[in-house]
PDB file of C-alpha atoms in Angstrom:
ATOM      1  CA  MET A   2     -20.569  -9.119 -11.016  1.00 54.00           C
ATOM      2  CA  THR A   3     -17.054  -7.929 -10.225  1.00 65.00           C
ATOM      3  CA  GLN A   4     -16.108  -8.601  -6.630  1.00 86.00           C
ATOM      4  CA  ARG A   5     -14.315  -6.268  -4.267  1.00 89.00           C
ATOM      5  CA  LYS A   6     -10.644  -7.114  -3.767  1.00 96.00           C
ATOM      6  CA  THR A   7      -8.740  -5.906  -0.741  1.00 97.00           C
ATOM      7  CA  ALA A   8      -5.138  -5.683   0.365  1.00 98.00           C
ATOM      8  CA  ALA A   9      -3.128  -4.893   3.454  1.00 98.00           C
ATOM      9  CA  VAL A  10       0.292  -3.271   3.632  1.00 98.00           C
ATOM     10  CA  LEU A  11       2.702  -4.339   6.372  1.00 98.00           C
ATOM     11  CA  LEU A  12       5.552  -1.880   6.857  1.00 98.00           C
ATOM     12  CA  ILE A  13       8.423  -3.411   8.785  1.00 97.00           C
ATOM     13  CA  GLY A  14      11.255  -1.619  10.555  1.00 95.00           C
ATOM     14  CA  ASP A  15      12.309   0.068  13.778  1.00 95.00           C
ATOM     15  CA  GLU A  16      13.405   3.084  11.743  1.00 94.00           C
ATOM     16  CA  LEU A  17       9.804   3.779  10.732  1.00 95.00           C
ATOM     17  CA  LEU A  18       8.524   3.651  14.303  1.00 95.00           C
ATOM     18  CA  SER A  19      11.354   5.858  15.555  1.00 95.00           C
ATOM     19  CA  GLY A  20      10.497   8.564  13.031  1.00 93.00           C
ATOM     20  CA  ARG A  21      13.964   8.493  11.467  1.00 93.00           C
ATOM     21  CA  THR A  22      12.548   7.255   8.161  1.00 93.00           C
ATOM     22  CA  ARG A  23       9.433   8.583   6.486  1.00 93.00           C
ATOM     23  CA  ASP A  24       7.421   5.936   4.660  1.00 96.00           C
ATOM     24  CA  ILE A  25       6.158   6.463   1.136  1.00 97.00           C
ATOM     25  CA  ASN A  26       5.712   2.784   0.252  1.00 98.00           C
ATOM     26  CA  LEU A  27       2.106   2.750   1.431  1.00 98.00           C
ATOM     27  CA  GLN A  28       1.230   5.585  -0.933  1.00 97.00           C
ATOM     28  CA  ASN A  29       3.057   3.923  -3.827  1.00 97.00           C
ATOM     29  CA  ILE A  30       1.454   0.524  -3.274  1.00 98.00           C
ATOM     30  CA  ALA A  31      -2.066   1.921  -2.837  1.00 97.00           C
ATOM     31  CA  GLY A  32      -1.630   4.051  -5.945  1.00 96.00           C
ATOM     32  CA  PHE A  33      -0.470   1.029  -7.948  1.00 97.00           C
ATOM     33  CA  LEU A  34      -3.325  -1.207  -6.791  1.00 97.00           C
ATOM     34  CA  ALA A  35      -6.279   1.166  -7.049  1.00 95.00           C
ATOM     35  CA  PRO A  36      -6.476   1.303 -10.876  1.00 94.00           C
ATOM     36  CA  ILE A  37      -6.650  -2.496 -11.086  1.00 95.00           C
ATOM     37  CA  GLY A  38      -9.465  -2.688  -8.561  1.00 95.00           C
ATOM     38  CA  ILE A  39      -7.638  -3.649  -5.369  1.00 97.00           C
ATOM     39  CA  GLN A  40      -8.284  -1.391  -2.382  1.00 96.00           C
ATOM     40  CA  VAL A  41      -5.833  -1.104   0.490  1.00 97.00           C
ATOM     41  CA  ALA A  42      -8.068  -1.665   3.513  1.00 97.00           C
ATOM     42  CA  GLU A  43      -5.456  -1.744   6.275  1.00 98.00           C
ATOM     43  CA  ALA A  44      -1.862  -0.731   6.915  1.00 98.00           C
ATOM     44  CA  ARG A  45       0.309  -1.677   9.883  1.00 98.00           C
ATOM     45  CA  ILE A  46       3.794  -0.748  11.021  1.00 98.00           C
ATOM     46  CA  VAL A  47       5.668  -3.275  13.132  1.00 97.00           C
ATOM     47  CA  SER A  48       9.142  -3.327  14.631  1.00 96.00           C
ATOM     48  CA  ASP A  49      11.953  -5.709  13.734  1.00 96.00           C
ATOM     49  CA  ASP A  50      10.532  -8.263  16.130  1.00 96.00           C
ATOM     50  CA  GLU A  51       9.919 -11.850  15.077  1.00 96.00           C
ATOM     51  CA  SER A  52       6.743 -12.475  17.042  1.00 97.00           C
ATOM     52  CA  ALA A  53       5.221  -9.151  15.944  1.00 97.00           C
ATOM     53  CA  ILE A  54       5.948  -9.789  12.271  1.00 98.00           C
ATOM     54  CA  VAL A  55       4.669 -13.377  12.315  1.00 98.00           C
ATOM     55  CA  ALA A  56       1.477 -12.368  14.130  1.00 98.00           C
ATOM     56  CA  ALA A  57       0.823  -9.506  11.725  1.00 98.00           C
ATOM     57  CA  VAL A  58       1.445 -11.616   8.614  1.00 98.00           C
ATOM     58  CA  ASN A  59      -0.900 -14.358   9.817  1.00 98.00           C
ATOM     59  CA  ALA A  60      -3.652 -11.922  10.794  1.00 98.00           C
ATOM     60  CA  LEU A  61      -3.492  -9.917   7.574  1.00 98.00           C
ATOM     61  CA  ARG A  62      -3.232 -12.835   5.146  1.00 98.00           C
ATOM     62  CA  GLU A  63      -6.393 -14.307   6.635  1.00 98.00           C
ATOM     63  CA  ALA A  64      -8.309 -11.028   6.504  1.00 98.00           C
ATOM     64  CA  TYR A  65      -7.436  -9.740   3.023  1.00 98.00           C
ATOM     65  CA  ASP A  66      -6.964 -11.010  -0.516  1.00 98.00           C
ATOM     66  CA  TYR A  67      -3.370  -9.788  -0.690  1.00 98.00           C
ATOM     67  CA  VAL A  68      -0.663  -8.663   1.732  1.00 98.00           C
ATOM     68  CA  PHE A  69       2.350  -6.558   0.761  1.00 98.00           C
ATOM     69  CA  THR A  70       5.297  -6.308   3.135  1.00 98.00           C
ATOM     70  CA  THR A  71       8.136  -3.830   2.763  1.00 98.00           C
ATOM     71  CA  GLY A  72      11.439  -3.797   4.592  1.00 96.00           C
ATOM     72  CA  GLY A  73      13.669  -6.260   6.379  1.00 94.00           C
ATOM     73  CA  ILE A  74      15.052  -8.334   3.483  1.00 95.00           C
ATOM     74  CA  GLY A  75      18.567  -6.878   3.362  1.00 92.00           C
ATOM     75  CA  PRO A  76      21.946  -8.313   4.444  1.00 92.00           C
ATOM     76  CA  THR A  77      22.095  -7.207   8.098  1.00 90.00           C
ATOM     77  CA  HIS A  78      21.246  -9.006  11.337  1.00 89.00           C
ATOM     78  CA  ASP A  79      17.960  -7.134  11.778  1.00 89.00           C
ATOM     79  CA  ASP A  80      16.677  -8.102   8.316  1.00 93.00           C
ATOM     80  CA  ILE A  81      14.442 -10.923   9.512  1.00 97.00           C
ATOM     81  CA  THR A  82      11.335 -10.540   7.357  1.00 97.00           C
ATOM     82  CA  ALA A  83      12.023 -13.508   5.075  1.00 97.00           C
ATOM     83  CA  ASP A  84      12.485 -15.861   8.027  1.00 97.00           C
ATOM     84  CA  CYS A  85       9.377 -14.482   9.741  1.00 98.00           C
ATOM     85  CA  VAL A  86       7.167 -14.928   6.679  1.00 98.00           C
ATOM     86  CA  ALA A  87       8.508 -18.448   6.226  1.00 98.00           C
ATOM     87  CA  GLY A  88       7.714 -19.094   9.892  1.00 98.00           C
ATOM     88  CA  ALA A  89       4.185 -17.732   9.498  1.00 98.00           C
ATOM     89  CA  PHE A  90       3.541 -20.268   6.729  1.00 98.00           C
ATOM     90  CA  GLY A  91       5.538 -23.076   8.337  1.00 98.00           C
ATOM     91  CA  ASP A  92       7.745 -23.226   5.243  1.00 98.00           C
ATOM     92  CA  PRO A  93      11.462 -24.137   5.377  1.00 98.00           C
ATOM     93  CA  ILE A  94      13.889 -21.385   4.391  1.00 97.00           C
ATOM     94  CA  ASP A  95      17.522 -21.318   3.333  1.00 96.00           C
ATOM     95  CA  VAL A  96      19.794 -19.826   0.665  1.00 96.00           C
ATOM     96  CA  ARG A  97      18.206 -20.836  -2.640  1.00 96.00           C
ATOM     97  CA  ASP A  98      20.281 -21.491  -5.732  1.00 96.00           C
ATOM     98  CA  ASP A  99      18.013 -19.514  -8.071  1.00 97.00           C
ATOM     99  CA  ALA A 100      18.102 -16.405  -5.882  1.00 97.00           C
ATOM    100  CA  LEU A 101      21.835 -16.758  -5.241  1.00 96.00           C
ATOM    101  CA  ALA A 102      22.537 -17.006  -8.979  1.00 96.00           C
ATOM    102  CA  ILE A 103      20.711 -13.707  -9.567  1.00 96.00           C
ATOM    103  CA  ILE A 104      22.635 -11.965  -6.802  1.00 94.00           C
ATOM    104  CA  ARG A 105      25.979 -13.434  -7.843  1.00 94.00           C
ATOM    105  CA  GLU A 106      25.483 -12.304 -11.463  1.00 93.00           C
ATOM    106  CA  ARG A 107      24.602  -8.756 -10.350  1.00 91.00           C
ATOM    107  CA  TYR A 108      27.656  -8.472  -8.099  1.00 89.00           C
ATOM    108  CA  GLU A 109      29.954  -9.851 -10.790  1.00 90.00           C
ATOM    109  CA  GLN A 110      28.649  -7.191 -13.169  1.00 89.00           C
ATOM    110  CA  THR A 111      29.193  -4.413 -10.644  1.00 86.00           C
ATOM    111  CA  GLY A 112      32.478  -5.703  -9.197  1.00 89.00           C
ATOM    112  CA  VAL A 113      31.061  -5.964  -5.689  1.00 86.00           C
ATOM    113  CA  GLU A 114      32.241  -8.781  -3.443  1.00 86.00           C
ATOM    114  CA  LEU A 115      29.614 -11.415  -2.628  1.00 89.00           C
ATOM    115  CA  THR A 116      30.093 -11.715   1.118  1.00 87.00           C
ATOM    116  CA  GLU A 117      28.400 -14.133   3.475  1.00 86.00           C
ATOM    117  CA  ALA A 118      26.255 -11.257   4.738  1.00 85.00           C
ATOM    118  CA  ARG A 119      25.075 -10.434   1.209  1.00 89.00           C
ATOM    119  CA  MET A 120      24.227 -14.094   0.653  1.00 92.00           C
ATOM    120  CA  ARG A 121      21.533 -13.646   3.324  1.00 93.00           C
ATOM    121  CA  MET A 122      19.502 -11.856   0.676  1.00 94.00           C
ATOM    122  CA  ALA A 123      19.203 -15.205  -1.141  1.00 95.00           C
ATOM    123  CA  ARG A 124      17.374 -16.775   1.804  1.00 96.00           C
ATOM    124  CA  ILE A 125      13.995 -17.636   0.292  1.00 97.00           C
ATOM    125  CA  PRO A 126      11.265 -19.984   1.582  1.00 98.00           C
ATOM    126  CA  ASP A 127      11.165 -23.293  -0.272  1.00 97.00           C
ATOM    127  CA  SER A 128       7.630 -22.837  -1.659  1.00 98.00           C
ATOM    128  CA  ALA A 129       7.979 -19.175  -2.652  1.00 98.00           C
ATOM    129  CA  SER A 130       8.229 -17.727  -6.151  1.00 98.00           C
ATOM    130  CA  LEU A 131      10.721 -14.940  -6.743  1.00 98.00           C
ATOM    131  CA  ILE A 132       9.852 -11.293  -7.402  1.00 98.00           C
ATOM    132  CA  LYS A 133      12.206  -9.600  -9.846  1.00 97.00           C
ATOM    133  CA  ASN A 134      14.256  -6.653  -8.632  1.00 97.00           C
ATOM    134  CA  PRO A 135      15.524  -4.683 -11.650  1.00 95.00           C
ATOM    135  CA  VAL A 136      17.093  -2.002  -9.460  1.00 95.00           C
ATOM    136  CA  SER A 137      19.568  -3.818  -7.205  1.00 91.00           C
ATOM    137  CA  GLY A 138      19.156  -7.464  -8.158  1.00 93.00           C
ATOM    138  CA  ALA A 139      18.278  -9.097  -4.828  1.00 95.00           C
ATOM    139  CA  PRO A 140      14.806 -10.596  -5.350  1.00 97.00           C
ATOM    140  CA  GLY A 141      11.731 -10.410  -3.202  1.00 98.00           C
ATOM    141  CA  PHE A 142       9.313 -13.308  -3.091  1.00 98.00           C
ATOM    142  CA  GLN A 143       5.672 -14.364  -3.059  1.00 98.00           C
ATOM    143  CA  LEU A 144       4.399 -16.976  -0.624  1.00 98.00           C
ATOM    144  CA  GLY A 145       0.674 -17.639  -0.869  1.00 98.00           C
ATOM    145  CA  ASN A 146      -1.081 -14.275  -0.968  1.00 98.00           C
ATOM    146  CA  VAL A 147       1.854 -12.466   0.665  1.00 98.00           C
ATOM    147  CA  PHE A 148       4.303 -10.422  -1.410  1.00 98.00           C
ATOM    148  CA  VAL A 149       7.597  -9.632   0.323  1.00 98.00           C
ATOM    149  CA  MET A 150       9.369  -6.586  -1.064  1.00 98.00           C
ATOM    150  CA  ALA A 151      12.257  -4.288  -0.240  1.00 97.00           C
ATOM    151  CA  GLY A 152      11.890  -1.243   1.988  1.00 96.00           C
ATOM    152  CA  VAL A 153      13.723   1.148  -0.333  1.00 96.00           C
ATOM    153  CA  PRO A 154      10.851   2.898  -2.165  1.00 97.00           C
ATOM    154  CA  SER A 155      12.438   2.857  -5.625  1.00 97.00           C
ATOM    155  CA  ILE A 156      13.087  -0.886  -5.342  1.00 97.00           C
ATOM    156  CA  ALA A 157       9.653  -1.690  -3.914  1.00 97.00           C
ATOM    157  CA  ARG A 158       7.995   0.281  -6.702  1.00 97.00           C
ATOM    158  CA  ALA A 159      10.027  -1.547  -9.349  1.00 97.00           C
ATOM    159  CA  MET A 160       9.118  -4.913  -7.824  1.00 98.00           C
ATOM    160  CA  LEU A 161       5.425  -4.107  -8.213  1.00 98.00           C
ATOM    161  CA  GLU A 162       5.811  -4.356 -11.989  1.00 97.00           C
ATOM    162  CA  ASP A 163       6.567  -8.077 -11.605  1.00 98.00           C
ATOM    163  CA  VAL A 164       3.809  -8.493  -9.024  1.00 98.00           C
ATOM    164  CA  GLY A 165       1.070  -6.815 -11.076  1.00 97.00           C
ATOM    165  CA  PRO A 166       0.378  -9.656 -13.550  1.00 97.00           C
ATOM    166  CA  ARG A 167      -0.083 -12.072 -10.633  1.00 97.00           C
ATOM    167  CA  LEU A 168      -2.969 -10.114  -9.128  1.00 97.00           C
ATOM    168  CA  GLU A 169      -6.666 -10.598  -9.791  1.00 95.00           C
ATOM    169  CA  GLY A 170      -8.324  -7.206  -9.877  1.00 93.00           C
ATOM    170  CA  GLY A 171     -11.777  -6.345  -8.643  1.00 93.00           C
ATOM    171  CA  GLU A 172     -14.169  -3.438  -8.914  1.00 91.00           C
ATOM    172  CA  VAL A 173     -12.412  -0.141  -9.529  1.00 93.00           C
ATOM    173  CA  ILE A 174     -13.323   2.608  -7.089  1.00 93.00           C
ATOM    174  CA  LYS A 175     -13.607   6.007  -8.757  1.00 93.00           C
ATOM    175  CA  SER A 176     -13.399   9.283  -6.890  1.00 94.00           C
ATOM    176  CA  ALA A 177     -14.271  12.946  -7.384  1.00 96.00           C
ATOM    177  CA  ASN A 178     -13.976  15.935  -5.109  1.00 96.00           C
ATOM    178  CA  LEU A 179     -15.181  19.485  -4.583  1.00 96.00           C
ATOM    179  CA  ARG A 180     -13.380  22.180  -2.617  1.00 95.00           C
ATOM    180  CA  ALA A 181     -15.029  25.075  -0.828  1.00 95.00           C
ATOM    181  CA  LYS A 182     -12.708  27.853   0.255  1.00 94.00           C
ATOM    182  CA  GLY A 183     -13.664  29.525   3.527  1.00 94.00           C
ATOM    183  CA  MET A 184     -16.086  26.797   4.506  1.00 95.00           C
ATOM    184  CA  ARG A 185     -15.662  24.968   7.815  1.00 94.00           C
ATOM    185  CA  GLU A 186     -16.715  21.408   8.514  1.00 95.00           C
ATOM    186  CA  GLY A 187     -19.158  22.592  11.147  1.00 93.00           C
ATOM    187  CA  ASP A 188     -20.984  24.634   8.506  1.00 93.00           C
ATOM    188  CA  VAL A 189     -22.170  21.512   6.688  1.00 94.00           C
ATOM    189  CA  ALA A 190     -21.649  18.565   9.060  1.00 93.00           C
ATOM    190  CA  ALA A 191     -25.351  17.803   9.530  1.00 93.00           C
ATOM    191  CA  TYR A 192     -26.129  18.277   5.834  1.00 95.00           C
ATOM    192  CA  LEU A 193     -23.197  16.097   4.791  1.00 96.00           C
ATOM    193  CA  SER A 194     -24.451  13.280   7.014  1.00 96.00           C
ATOM    194  CA  LYS A 195     -27.781  13.461   5.208  1.00 96.00           C
ATOM    195  CA  VAL A 196     -26.078  13.383   1.802  1.00 96.00           C
ATOM    196  CA  ALA A 197     -24.134  10.284   2.854  1.00 96.00           C
ATOM    197  CA  GLU A 198     -27.326   8.646   4.120  1.00 96.00           C
ATOM    198  CA  ASP A 199     -29.137   9.393   0.849  1.00 97.00           C
ATOM    199  CA  HIS A 200     -26.313   7.912  -1.258  1.00 97.00           C
ATOM    200  CA  PRO A 201     -25.446   4.563   0.365  1.00 96.00           C
ATOM    201  CA  ASP A 202     -23.520   3.294  -2.673  1.00 95.00           C
ATOM    202  CA  THR A 203     -20.849   5.910  -2.093  1.00 96.00           C
ATOM    203  CA  SER A 204     -18.238   6.738   0.496  1.00 95.00           C
ATOM    204  CA  ILE A 205     -18.047  10.440   1.364  1.00 97.00           C
ATOM    205  CA  GLY A 206     -15.195  12.055   3.273  1.00 96.00           C
ATOM    206  CA  SER A 207     -14.645  15.585   4.543  1.00 96.00           C
ATOM    207  CA  TYR A 208     -11.083  16.915   4.752  1.00 95.00           C
ATOM    208  CA  PRO A 209     -10.313  20.439   5.978  1.00 95.00           C
ATOM    209  CA  TRP A 210      -7.201  22.295   4.898  1.00 93.00           C
ATOM    210  CA  TYR A 211      -5.398  25.121   6.648  1.00 93.00           C
ATOM    211  CA  GLY A 212      -3.018  27.196   4.572  1.00 88.00           C
ATOM    212  CA  GLY A 213      -3.280  30.365   6.626  1.00 84.00           C
ATOM    213  CA  PRO A 214      -5.972  32.831   7.773  1.00 79.00           C
ATOM    214  CA  LYS A 215      -7.053  33.529   4.198  1.00 84.00           C
ATOM    215  CA  ASP A 216      -6.461  30.080   2.774  1.00 90.00           C
ATOM    216  CA  SER A 217      -8.555  27.444   4.470  1.00 94.00           C
ATOM    217  CA  GLY A 218     -11.597  25.413   3.594  1.00 95.00           C
ATOM    218  CA  VAL A 219     -12.992  21.927   3.192  1.00 96.00           C
ATOM    219  CA  ASN A 220     -12.413  19.302   0.527  1.00 96.00           C
ATOM    220  CA  ILE A 221     -15.305  16.847   0.062  1.00 97.00           C
ATOM    221  CA  VAL A 222     -14.297  13.558  -1.591  1.00 97.00           C
ATOM    222  CA  VAL A 223     -16.822  11.065  -2.956  1.00 97.00           C
ATOM    223  CA  ARG A 224     -15.842   7.495  -3.870  1.00 95.00           C
ATOM    224  CA  SER A 225     -17.850   4.749  -5.535  1.00 95.00           C
ATOM    225  CA  ALA A 226     -17.573   1.826  -7.931  1.00 92.00           C
ATOM    226  CA  ASP A 227     -20.863   2.973  -9.515  1.00 93.00           C
ATOM    227  CA  GLU A 228     -20.320   5.970 -11.779  1.00 94.00           C
ATOM    228  CA  ASN A 229     -23.994   6.961 -11.744  1.00 96.00           C
ATOM    229  CA  ALA A 230     -24.065   6.855  -7.953  1.00 96.00           C
ATOM    230  CA  LEU A 231     -20.873   8.923  -7.886  1.00 97.00           C
ATOM    231  CA  ASP A 232     -22.370  11.586 -10.171  1.00 97.00           C
ATOM    232  CA  ALA A 233     -25.587  11.776  -8.150  1.00 97.00           C
ATOM    233  CA  ALA A 234     -23.724  12.180  -4.885  1.00 97.00           C
ATOM    234  CA  MET A 235     -21.455  14.843  -6.365  1.00 97.00           C
ATOM    235  CA  GLN A 236     -24.486  16.837  -7.477  1.00 97.00           C
ATOM    236  CA  ALA A 237     -25.888  16.620  -3.954  1.00 97.00           C
ATOM    237  CA  VAL A 238     -22.552  17.758  -2.486  1.00 97.00           C
ATOM    238  CA  ALA A 239     -22.386  20.707  -4.895  1.00 96.00           C
ATOM    239  CA  LYS A 240     -25.917  21.780  -3.898  1.00 96.00           C
ATOM    240  CA  MET A 241     -25.057  21.431  -0.232  1.00 96.00           C
ATOM    241  CA  ILE A 242     -22.016  23.702  -0.602  1.00 96.00           C
ATOM    242  CA  THR A 243     -23.941  26.273  -2.621  1.00 96.00           C
ATOM    243  CA  ASP A 244     -26.855  26.277  -0.161  1.00 95.00           C
ATOM    244  CA  ALA A 245     -24.361  26.940   2.638  1.00 94.00           C
ATOM    245  CA  GLY A 246     -23.261  30.098   0.846  1.00 95.00           C
ATOM    246  CA  PHE A 247     -19.962  28.884  -0.608  1.00 94.00           C
ATOM    247  CA  GLU A 248     -18.700  28.208  -4.112  1.00 94.00           C
ATOM    248  CA  PRO A 249     -17.910  24.582  -5.010  1.00 94.00           C
ATOM    249  CA  VAL A 250     -14.737  24.224  -7.036  1.00 93.00           C
ATOM    250  CA  ALA A 251     -13.643  20.984  -8.687  1.00 89.00           C
ATOM    251  CA  GLY A 252     -10.511  19.591  -7.038  1.00 76.00           C
ATOM    252  CA  ASP A 253      -7.483  17.905  -8.559  1.00 68.00           C
TER     253      ASP A 253
END
């Protein structure tokens, strides 16, 4: 029987907590993992603080099969993620020749000077394996079940292509949804609880939308690894919506 595989995403950076930067890495990572049967079960955002990063890495790597970090592996003084992950594992870290060779080759090709600050991006824990970065060259790395990637979304997404073959997938969670325009959650709350109780092999969520006085309603999403259970629950949801006097419409 296929086992459930879980992951956590650790988003690192003061700019995320200040609201100056809007994160899309969580969405990209979860969307990449779901089809191979790995469910993101937790996401955290922490500041550029050593103790906070180390504590989060240690907690998450013990709780989940995989951990993905984004941010804090650049050339500036506040890019401390690599050192923090090394510290969490008790692994020595320094500029590594293999990472430095990759960075040096990229900068020679682009005519950019390899400064001491840029060499910081070659600081990799001794026991880590590199993650390819086809966008800007500077690699991420894997240490144990932790994958350390860049914060720039296009780079993080590209790094996932090298990470993918290293992952062991689990059961794939499928989802389906029905929308009911004009319906309010209070119209079906009690009935929806009963549907969820009658279909324990599924996860059922209710999500209202508000697009204006004449454009509002509820979106009911059903998730399950068992396709038969998913179909049965969807039929029950459709009946519930119809019985409440609304028209169920298949969502995107």
